CSV table of C-alpha atoms and ligand atoms in Angstrom, one decimal:
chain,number,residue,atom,x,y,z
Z,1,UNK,CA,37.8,147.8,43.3
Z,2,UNK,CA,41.3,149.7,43.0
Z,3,UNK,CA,43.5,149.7,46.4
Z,4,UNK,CA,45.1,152.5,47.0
Z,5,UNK,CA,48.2,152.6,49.3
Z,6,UNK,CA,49.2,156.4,48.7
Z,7,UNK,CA,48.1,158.6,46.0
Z,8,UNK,CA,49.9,156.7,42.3
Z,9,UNK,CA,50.9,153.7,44.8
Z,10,UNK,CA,48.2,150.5,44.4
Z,11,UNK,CA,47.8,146.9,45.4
Z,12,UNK,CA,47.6,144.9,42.5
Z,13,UNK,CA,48.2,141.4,44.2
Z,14,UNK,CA,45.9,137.9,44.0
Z,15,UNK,CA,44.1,136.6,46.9
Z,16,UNK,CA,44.6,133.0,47.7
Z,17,UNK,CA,41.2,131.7,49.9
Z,18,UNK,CA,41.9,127.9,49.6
Z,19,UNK,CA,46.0,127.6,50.1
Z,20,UNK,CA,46.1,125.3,53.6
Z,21,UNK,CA,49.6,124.0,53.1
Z,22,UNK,CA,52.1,126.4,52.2
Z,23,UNK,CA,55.5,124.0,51.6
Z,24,UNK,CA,54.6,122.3,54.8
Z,25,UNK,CA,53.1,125.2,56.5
Z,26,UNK,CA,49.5,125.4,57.7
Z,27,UNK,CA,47.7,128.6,56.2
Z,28,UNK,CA,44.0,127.4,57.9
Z,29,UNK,CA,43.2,131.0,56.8
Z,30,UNK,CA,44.6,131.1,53.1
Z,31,UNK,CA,47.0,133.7,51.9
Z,32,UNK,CA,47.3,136.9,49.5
Z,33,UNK,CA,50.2,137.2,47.3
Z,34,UNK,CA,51.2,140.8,47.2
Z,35,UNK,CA,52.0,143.0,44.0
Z,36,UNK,CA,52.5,146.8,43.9
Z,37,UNK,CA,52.1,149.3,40.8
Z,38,UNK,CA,53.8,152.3,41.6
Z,39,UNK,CA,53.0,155.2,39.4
Z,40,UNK,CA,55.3,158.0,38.9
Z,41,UNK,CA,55.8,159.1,35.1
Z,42,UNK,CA,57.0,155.7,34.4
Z,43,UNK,CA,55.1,152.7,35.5
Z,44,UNK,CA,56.8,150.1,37.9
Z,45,UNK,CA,55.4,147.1,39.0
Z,46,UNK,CA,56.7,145.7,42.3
Z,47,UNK,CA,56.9,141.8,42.3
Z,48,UNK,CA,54.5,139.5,41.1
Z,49,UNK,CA,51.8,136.5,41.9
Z,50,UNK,CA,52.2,132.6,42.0
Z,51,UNK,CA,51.4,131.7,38.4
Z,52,UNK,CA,48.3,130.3,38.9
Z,53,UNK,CA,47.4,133.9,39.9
Z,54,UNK,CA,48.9,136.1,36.8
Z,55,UNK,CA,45.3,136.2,35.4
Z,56,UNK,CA,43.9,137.8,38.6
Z,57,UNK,CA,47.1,140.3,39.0
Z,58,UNK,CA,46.4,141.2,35.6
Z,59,UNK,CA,43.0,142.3,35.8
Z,60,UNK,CA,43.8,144.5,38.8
Z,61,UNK,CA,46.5,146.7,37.0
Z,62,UNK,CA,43.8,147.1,34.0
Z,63,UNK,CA,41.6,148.2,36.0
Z,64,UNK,CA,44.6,151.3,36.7
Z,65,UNK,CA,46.7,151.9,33.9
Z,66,UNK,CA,47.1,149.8,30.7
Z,67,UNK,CA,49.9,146.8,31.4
Z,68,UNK,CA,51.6,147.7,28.4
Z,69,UNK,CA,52.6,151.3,29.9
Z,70,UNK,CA,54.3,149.5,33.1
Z,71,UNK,CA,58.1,150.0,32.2
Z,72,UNK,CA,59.8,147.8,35.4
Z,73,UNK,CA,58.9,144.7,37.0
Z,74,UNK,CA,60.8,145.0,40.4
Z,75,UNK,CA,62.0,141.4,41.6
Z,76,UNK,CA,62.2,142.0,45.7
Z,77,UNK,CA,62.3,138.2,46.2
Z,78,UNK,CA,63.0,135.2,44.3
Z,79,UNK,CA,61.2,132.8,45.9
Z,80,UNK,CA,57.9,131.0,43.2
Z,81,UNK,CA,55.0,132.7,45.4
Z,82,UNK,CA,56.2,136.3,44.2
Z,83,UNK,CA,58.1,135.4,41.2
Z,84,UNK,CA,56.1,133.4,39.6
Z,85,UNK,CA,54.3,134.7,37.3
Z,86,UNK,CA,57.6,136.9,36.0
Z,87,UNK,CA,57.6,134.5,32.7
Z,88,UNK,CA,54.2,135.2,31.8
Z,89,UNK,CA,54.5,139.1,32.3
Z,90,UNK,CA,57.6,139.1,30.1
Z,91,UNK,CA,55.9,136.8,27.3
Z,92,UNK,CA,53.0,139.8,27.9
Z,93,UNK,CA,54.7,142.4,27.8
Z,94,UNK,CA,58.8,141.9,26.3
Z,95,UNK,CA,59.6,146.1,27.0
Z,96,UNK,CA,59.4,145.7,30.5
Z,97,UNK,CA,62.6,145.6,32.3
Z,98,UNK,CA,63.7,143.2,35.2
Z,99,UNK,CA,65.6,144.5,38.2
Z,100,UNK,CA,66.8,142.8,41.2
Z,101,UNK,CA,69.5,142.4,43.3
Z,102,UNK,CA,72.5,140.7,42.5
Z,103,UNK,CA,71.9,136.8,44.3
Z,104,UNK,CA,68.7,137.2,42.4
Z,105,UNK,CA,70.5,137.7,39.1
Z,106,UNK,CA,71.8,134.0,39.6
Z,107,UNK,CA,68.5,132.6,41.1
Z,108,UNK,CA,66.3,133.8,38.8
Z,109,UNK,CA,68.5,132.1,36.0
Z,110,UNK,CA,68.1,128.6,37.6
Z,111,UNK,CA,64.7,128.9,38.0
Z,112,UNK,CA,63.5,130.7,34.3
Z,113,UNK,CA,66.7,130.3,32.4
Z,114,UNK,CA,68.5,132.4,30.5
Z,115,UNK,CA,66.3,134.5,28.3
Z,116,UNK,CA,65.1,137.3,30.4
Z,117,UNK,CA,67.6,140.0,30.6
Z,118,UNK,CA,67.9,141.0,34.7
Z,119,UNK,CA,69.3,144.4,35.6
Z,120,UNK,CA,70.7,144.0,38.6
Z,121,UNK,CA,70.4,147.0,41.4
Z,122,UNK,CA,72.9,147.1,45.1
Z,123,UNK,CA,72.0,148.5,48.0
Z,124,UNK,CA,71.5,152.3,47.5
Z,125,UNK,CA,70.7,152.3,43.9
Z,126,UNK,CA,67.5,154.5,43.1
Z,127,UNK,CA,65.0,153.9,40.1
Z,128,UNK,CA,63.7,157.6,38.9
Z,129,UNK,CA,60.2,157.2,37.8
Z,130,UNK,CA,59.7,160.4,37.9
Z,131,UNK,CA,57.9,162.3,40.8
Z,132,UNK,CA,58.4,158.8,42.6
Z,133,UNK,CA,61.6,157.0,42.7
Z,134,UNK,CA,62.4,153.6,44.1
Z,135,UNK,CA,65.3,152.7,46.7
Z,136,UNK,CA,66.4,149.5,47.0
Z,137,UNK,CA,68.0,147.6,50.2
Z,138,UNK,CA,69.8,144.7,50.0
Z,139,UNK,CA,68.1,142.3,52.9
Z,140,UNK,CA,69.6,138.8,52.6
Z,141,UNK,CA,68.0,136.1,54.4
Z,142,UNK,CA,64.8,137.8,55.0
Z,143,UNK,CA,63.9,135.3,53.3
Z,144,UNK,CA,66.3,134.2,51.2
Z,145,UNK,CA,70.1,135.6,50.0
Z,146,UNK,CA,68.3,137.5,47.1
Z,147,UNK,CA,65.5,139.0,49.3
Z,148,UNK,CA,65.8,143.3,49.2
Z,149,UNK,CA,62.7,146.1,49.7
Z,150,UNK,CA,62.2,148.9,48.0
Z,151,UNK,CA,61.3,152.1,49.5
Z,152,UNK,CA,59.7,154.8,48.0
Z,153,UNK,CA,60.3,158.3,49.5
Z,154,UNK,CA,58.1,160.4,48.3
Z,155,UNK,CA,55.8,158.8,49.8
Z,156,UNK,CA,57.0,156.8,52.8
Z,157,UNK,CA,56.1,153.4,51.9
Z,158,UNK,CA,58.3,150.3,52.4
Z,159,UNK,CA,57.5,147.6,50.3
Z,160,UNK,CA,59.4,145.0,52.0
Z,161,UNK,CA,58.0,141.1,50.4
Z,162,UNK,CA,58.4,138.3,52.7
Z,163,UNK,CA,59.1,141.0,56.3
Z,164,UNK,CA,56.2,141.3,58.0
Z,165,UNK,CA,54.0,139.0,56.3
Z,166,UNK,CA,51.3,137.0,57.6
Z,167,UNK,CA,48.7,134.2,56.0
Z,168,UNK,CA,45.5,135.6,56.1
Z,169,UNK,CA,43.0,135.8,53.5
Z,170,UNK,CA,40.4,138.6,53.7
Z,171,UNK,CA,38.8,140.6,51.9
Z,172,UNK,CA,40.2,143.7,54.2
Z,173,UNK,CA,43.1,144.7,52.8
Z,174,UNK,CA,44.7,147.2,55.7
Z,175,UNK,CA,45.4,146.3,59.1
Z,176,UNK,CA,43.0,149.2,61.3
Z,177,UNK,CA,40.3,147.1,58.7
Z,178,UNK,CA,41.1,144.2,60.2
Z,179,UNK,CA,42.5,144.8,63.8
Z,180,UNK,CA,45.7,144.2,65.4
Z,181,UNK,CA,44.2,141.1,67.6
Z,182,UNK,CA,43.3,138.9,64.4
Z,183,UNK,CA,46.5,139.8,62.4
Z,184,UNK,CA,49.2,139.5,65.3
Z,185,UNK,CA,48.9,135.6,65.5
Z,186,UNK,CA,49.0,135.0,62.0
Z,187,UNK,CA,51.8,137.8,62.0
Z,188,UNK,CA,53.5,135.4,64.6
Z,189,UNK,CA,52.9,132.2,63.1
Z,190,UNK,CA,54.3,133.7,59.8
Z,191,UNK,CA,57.3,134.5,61.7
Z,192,UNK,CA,58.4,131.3,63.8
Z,193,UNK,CA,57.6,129.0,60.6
Z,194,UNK,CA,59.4,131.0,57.6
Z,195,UNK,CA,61.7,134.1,59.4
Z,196,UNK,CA,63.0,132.6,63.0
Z,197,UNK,CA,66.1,130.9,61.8
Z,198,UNK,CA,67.1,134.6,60.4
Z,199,UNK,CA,67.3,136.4,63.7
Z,200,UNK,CA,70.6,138.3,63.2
Z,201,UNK,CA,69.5,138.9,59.8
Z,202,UNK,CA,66.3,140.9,60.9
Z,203,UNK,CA,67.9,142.5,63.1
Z,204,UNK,CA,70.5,143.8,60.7
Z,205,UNK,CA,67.5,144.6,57.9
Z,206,UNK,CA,65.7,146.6,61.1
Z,207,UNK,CA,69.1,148.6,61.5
Z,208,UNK,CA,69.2,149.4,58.0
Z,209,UNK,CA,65.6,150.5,58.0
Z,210,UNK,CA,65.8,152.6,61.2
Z,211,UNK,CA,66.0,156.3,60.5
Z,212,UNK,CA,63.6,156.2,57.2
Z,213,UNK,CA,60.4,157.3,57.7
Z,214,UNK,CA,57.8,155.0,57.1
Z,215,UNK,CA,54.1,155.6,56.7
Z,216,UNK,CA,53.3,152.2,55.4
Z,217,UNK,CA,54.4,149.2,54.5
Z,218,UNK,CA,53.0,146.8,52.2
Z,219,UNK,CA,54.8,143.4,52.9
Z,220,UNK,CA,53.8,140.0,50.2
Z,221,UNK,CA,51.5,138.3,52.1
Z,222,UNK,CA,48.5,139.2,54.2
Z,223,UNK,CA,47.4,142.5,55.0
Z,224,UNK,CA,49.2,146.1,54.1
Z,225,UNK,CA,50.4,148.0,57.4
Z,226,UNK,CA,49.1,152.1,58.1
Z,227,UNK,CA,48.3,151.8,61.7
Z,228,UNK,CA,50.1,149.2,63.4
Z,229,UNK,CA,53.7,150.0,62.0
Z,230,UNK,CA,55.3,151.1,65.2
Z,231,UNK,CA,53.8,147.9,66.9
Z,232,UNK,CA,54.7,145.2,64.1
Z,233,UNK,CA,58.4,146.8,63.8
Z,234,UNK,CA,59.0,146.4,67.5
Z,235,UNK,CA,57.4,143.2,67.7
Z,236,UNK,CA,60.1,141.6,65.4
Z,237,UNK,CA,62.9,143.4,66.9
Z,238,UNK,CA,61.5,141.3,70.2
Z,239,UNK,CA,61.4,138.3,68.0
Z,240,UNK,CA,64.6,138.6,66.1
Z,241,UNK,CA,66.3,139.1,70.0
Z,242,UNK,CA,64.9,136.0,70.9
Z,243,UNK,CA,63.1,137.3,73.6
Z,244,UNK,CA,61.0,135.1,75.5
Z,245,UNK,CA,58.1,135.2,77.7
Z,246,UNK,CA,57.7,133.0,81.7
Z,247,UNK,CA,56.1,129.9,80.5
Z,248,UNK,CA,56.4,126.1,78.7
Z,249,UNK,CA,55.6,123.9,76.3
Z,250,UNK,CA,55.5,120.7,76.3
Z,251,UNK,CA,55.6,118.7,73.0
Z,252,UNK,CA,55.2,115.1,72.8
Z,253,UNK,CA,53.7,112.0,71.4
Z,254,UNK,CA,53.4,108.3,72.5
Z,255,UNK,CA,52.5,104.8,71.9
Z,256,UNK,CA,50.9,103.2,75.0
Z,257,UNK,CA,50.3,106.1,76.7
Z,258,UNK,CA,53.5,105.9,79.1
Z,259,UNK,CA,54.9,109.2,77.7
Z,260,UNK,CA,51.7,111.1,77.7
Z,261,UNK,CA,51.4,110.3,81.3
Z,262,UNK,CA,55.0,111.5,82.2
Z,263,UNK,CA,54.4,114.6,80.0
Z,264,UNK,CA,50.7,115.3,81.8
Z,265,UNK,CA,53.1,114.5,85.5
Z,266,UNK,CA,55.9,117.3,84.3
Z,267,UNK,CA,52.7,119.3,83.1
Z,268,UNK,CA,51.4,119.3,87.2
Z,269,UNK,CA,55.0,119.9,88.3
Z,270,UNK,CA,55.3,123.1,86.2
Z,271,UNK,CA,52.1,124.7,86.6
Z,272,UNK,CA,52.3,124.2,90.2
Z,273,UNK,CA,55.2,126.4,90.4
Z,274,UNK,CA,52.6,129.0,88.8
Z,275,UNK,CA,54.3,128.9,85.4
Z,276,UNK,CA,51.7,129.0,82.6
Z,277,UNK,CA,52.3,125.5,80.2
Z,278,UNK,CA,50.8,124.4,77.5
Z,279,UNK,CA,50.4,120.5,76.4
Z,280,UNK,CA,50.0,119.8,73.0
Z,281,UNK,CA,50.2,116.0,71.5
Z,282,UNK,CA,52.2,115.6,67.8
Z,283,UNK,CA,49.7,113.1,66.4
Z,284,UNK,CA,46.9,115.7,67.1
Z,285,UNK,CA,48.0,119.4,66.4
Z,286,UNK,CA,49.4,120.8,63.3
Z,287,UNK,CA,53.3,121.4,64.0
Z,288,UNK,CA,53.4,124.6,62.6
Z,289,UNK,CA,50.9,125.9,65.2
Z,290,UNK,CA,52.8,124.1,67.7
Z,291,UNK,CA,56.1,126.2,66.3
Z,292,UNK,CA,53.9,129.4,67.0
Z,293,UNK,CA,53.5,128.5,70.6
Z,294,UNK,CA,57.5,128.1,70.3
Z,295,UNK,CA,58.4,131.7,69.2
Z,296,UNK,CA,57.7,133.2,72.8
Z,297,UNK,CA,57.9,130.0,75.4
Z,298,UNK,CA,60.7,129.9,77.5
Z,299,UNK,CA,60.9,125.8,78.5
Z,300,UNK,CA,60.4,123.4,75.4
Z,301,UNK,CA,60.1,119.7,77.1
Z,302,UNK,CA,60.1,117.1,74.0
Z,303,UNK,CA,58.9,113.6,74.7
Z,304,UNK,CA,58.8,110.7,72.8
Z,305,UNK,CA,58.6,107.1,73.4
Z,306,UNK,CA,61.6,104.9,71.5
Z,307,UNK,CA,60.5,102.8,68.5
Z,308,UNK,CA,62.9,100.7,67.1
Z,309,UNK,CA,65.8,102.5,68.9
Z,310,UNK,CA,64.8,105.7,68.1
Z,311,UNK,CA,62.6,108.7,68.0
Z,312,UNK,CA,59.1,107.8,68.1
Z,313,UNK,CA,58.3,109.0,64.1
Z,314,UNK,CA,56.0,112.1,64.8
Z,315,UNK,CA,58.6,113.6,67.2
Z,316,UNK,CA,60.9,113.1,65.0
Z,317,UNK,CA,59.3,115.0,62.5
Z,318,UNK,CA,59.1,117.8,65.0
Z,319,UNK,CA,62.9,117.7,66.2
Z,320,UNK,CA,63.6,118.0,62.5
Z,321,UNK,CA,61.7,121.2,62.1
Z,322,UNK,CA,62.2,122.8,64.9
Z,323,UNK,CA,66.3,122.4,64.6
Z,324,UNK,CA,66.1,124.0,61.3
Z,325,UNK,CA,64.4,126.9,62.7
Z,326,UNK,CA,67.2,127.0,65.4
Z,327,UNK,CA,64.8,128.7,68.8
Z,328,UNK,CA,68.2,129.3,70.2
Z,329,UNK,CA,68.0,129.6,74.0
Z,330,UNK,CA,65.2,127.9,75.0
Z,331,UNK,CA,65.5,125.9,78.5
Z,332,UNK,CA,65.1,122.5,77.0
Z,333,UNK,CA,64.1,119.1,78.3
Z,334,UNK,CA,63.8,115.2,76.4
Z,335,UNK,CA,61.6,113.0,78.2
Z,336,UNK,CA,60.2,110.0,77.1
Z,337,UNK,CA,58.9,105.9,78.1
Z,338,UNK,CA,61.7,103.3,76.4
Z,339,UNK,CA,61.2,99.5,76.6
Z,340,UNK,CA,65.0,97.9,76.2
Z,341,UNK,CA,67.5,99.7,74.4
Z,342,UNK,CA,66.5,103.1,74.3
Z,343,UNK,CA,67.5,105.4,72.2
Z,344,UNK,CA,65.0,108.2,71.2
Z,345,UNK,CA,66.3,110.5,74.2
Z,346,UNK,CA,70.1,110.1,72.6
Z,347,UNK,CA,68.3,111.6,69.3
Z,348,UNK,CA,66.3,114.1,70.9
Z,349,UNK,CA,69.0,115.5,73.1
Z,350,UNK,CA,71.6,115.9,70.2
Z,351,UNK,CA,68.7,117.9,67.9
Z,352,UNK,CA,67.7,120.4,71.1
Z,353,UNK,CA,71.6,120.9,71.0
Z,354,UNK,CA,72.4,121.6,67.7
Z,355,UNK,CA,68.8,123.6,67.6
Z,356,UNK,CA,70.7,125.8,70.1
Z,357,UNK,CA,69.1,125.1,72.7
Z,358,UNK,CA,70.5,125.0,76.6
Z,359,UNK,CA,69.3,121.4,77.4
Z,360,UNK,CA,68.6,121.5,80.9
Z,361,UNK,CA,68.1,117.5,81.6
Z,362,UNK,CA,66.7,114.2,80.5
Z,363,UNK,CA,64.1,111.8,82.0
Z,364,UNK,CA,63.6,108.0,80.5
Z,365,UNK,CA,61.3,105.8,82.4
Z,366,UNK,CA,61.8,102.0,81.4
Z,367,UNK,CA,57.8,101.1,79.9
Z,368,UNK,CA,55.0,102.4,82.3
Z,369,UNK,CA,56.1,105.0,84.7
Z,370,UNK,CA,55.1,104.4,88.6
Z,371,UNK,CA,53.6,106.5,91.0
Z,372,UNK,CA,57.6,106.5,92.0
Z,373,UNK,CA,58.7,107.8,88.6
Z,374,UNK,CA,55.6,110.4,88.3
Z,375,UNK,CA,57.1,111.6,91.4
Z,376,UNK,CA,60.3,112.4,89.7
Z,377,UNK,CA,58.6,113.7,86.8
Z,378,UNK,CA,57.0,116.3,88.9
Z,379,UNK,CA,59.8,117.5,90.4
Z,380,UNK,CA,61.5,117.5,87.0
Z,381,UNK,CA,58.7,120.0,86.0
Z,382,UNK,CA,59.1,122.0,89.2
Z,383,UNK,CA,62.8,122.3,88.7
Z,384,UNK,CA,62.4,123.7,84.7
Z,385,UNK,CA,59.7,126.0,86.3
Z,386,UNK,CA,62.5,127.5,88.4
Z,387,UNK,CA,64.6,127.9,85.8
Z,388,UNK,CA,62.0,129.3,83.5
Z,389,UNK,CA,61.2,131.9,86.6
Z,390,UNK,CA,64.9,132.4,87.2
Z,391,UNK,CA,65.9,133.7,83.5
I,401,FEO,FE1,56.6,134.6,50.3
I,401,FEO,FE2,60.0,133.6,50.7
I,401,FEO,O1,58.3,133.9,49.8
């Protein structure tokens, strides 16, 4: 069944059913991996699949047009899940010409080599099809330095790869198919796992993008946007700000149940003050879920008992992720139950820092809390809660 985005515009992307780790990233609901055939008198094809893919991508541009009448292969993004299957198109068909931006130019040689001659396009440049041309904007770090979109004015669609993408797998293919409810988690998750880090840089892509008038966009991944466009665009510009919403999470794991029970005492101290918390243990949840929950919580509280003078090893997974993705501002807490030396609340307290984080306080209990240090546990929760009510 052909997918039309705009009359001469189709999807001609792969859809993924069983991915449920994408590098590290839950995708419980699979994934698509979005390519675009844009038909004006020349034929230009707009990214590619993951390679294991190339077969089905191919299939959905015969069923359009004859591949060997696609002149370009636009490369938006570098990264393997959208440039993938660029080797196997060029082997296919050796006319077609390569263009992407200029950090690409040097990517795409470390990854393919040599042999494939690039053209490289800057900010501005436009690709005359003729009766549809392509503009490209440079978008570093959105996802990565070579990331750019192209826009197509004639018709007002932005095809803009990784930005406002989301893991879903479906057989829908637009959002008013599938409904804003069921695609703005994903959209969210997507977000706080692969984009948060990049705040400033979405912000700067949105500037660039403000003024051109869009009618849809059709991101790499997940479903293509008609409907929900003003909603998804001011949605990231609330994410990329770092805006944040009046409640907590606490994060934590533990070994003898001593940190579980000073997480579940901050847990009564913060909800009491009528700030809405949620508890989640490391060893249980999936921590990319968990970094969902992150994207719009005020309060992180991190607990982890010490092993071996350090961070308990679960939490420490955790600390390491979530300081990559920098959640600047958060009011943050490290808690956790220590036998002798201590020592995972000195690690903890140094990642929320250089996460960005405004460390609020810390709170080690030596082995099994009391009722005496539940007591300060509580008030320790009542106190964030403040904080959380106060910003
Ligand atoms: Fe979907 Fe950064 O690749």
């Amino acid at each position: 069944m052909k997918v039309e985005l705009k009359d001469g515009i189709y999807w001609v992307g792969a859809v993924d059913w069983n991915v449920r780790d994408f590098h590290g990233y839950s995708t419980h609901k699979g994934t698509t991996y979005n390519a675009y055939l844009v038909m004006g008198g020349k034929i230009a094809l707009v990214d590619t699949v993951k390679a294991p893919f190339y077969e089905e991508m191919l299939e959905r541009i015969k069923e359009i047009v004859p591949p060997d009448r696609i002149s370009y292969l636009i490369v938006n993004h570098v990264e393997m899940d959208h440039s993938g299957s660029l080797p196997l198109v060029k082997k296919a068909l050796p006319k077609v010409e390569v263009l992407c931006s200029p950090r690409a130019e040097e990517e795409l040689k470390l990854h393919y080599g040599t042999e494939i001659a690039l053209t490289v396009v800057k900010t501005g440049d436009i690709l005359e099809l003729g009766g549809k041309s392509l503009t490209f904007v440079e978008v570093p770090m959105v996802h990565w330095p070579d990331s750019m979109v192209s826009y197509i004015k004639e018709d007002k669609v932005l095809l803009p790869n990784d930005a406002f993408g989301h893991h879903i797998a479906s057989a829908e293919r637009f959002d008013d198919e599938l409904g804003w409810e069921v695609i703005l988690p994903e959209a969210a998750k997507y977000y706080a796992n692969i984009v948060m880090p990049y705040g400033p840089q979405v912000l700067k892509a949105l500037d660039a993008l403000r003024g051109i008038d869009i009618e849809v966009i059709g991101p790499s991944h997940g479903i293509i946007w008609r409907k929900y466009i003003p909603q998804i665009v001011t949605t990231y510009e609330r994410w990329a700000k770092g805006e944040t919403e009046e409640r907590a999470l606490i994060v934590y794991d533990t070994m003898w149940g001593s940190t579980e029970k000073m997480a579940r005492a901050i847990y009564r101290g913060i909800t009491e003050e009528g700030v809405p918390t949620k508890l989640y243990r490391l060893s249980i949840t999936d921590k990319s879920d968990i970094v969902k929950e992150v994207l719009e919580a005020r309060g992180l509280l991190i607990g982890s008992p010490t092993l071996n003078n350090g961070l308990f090893p679960s939490v420490a997974e955790f600390s390491t992720y979530i300081k990559g993705l920098r959640p600047k501002g958060r009011k943050a807490v490290a808690f956790g139950s220590y036998g002798w030396g201590g020592g995972a609340i000195k690690a903890l307290m140094a990642d929320l820092q250089t996460a960005g984080m405004e460390v609020l306080e810390e709170l080690q209990v030596k082995f099994v809390p009391d009722a005496e240090a539940l007591t300060r546990c509580e008030d320790l929760g009542r106190r964030v809660a403040q904080r959380i009510k106060k910003s």
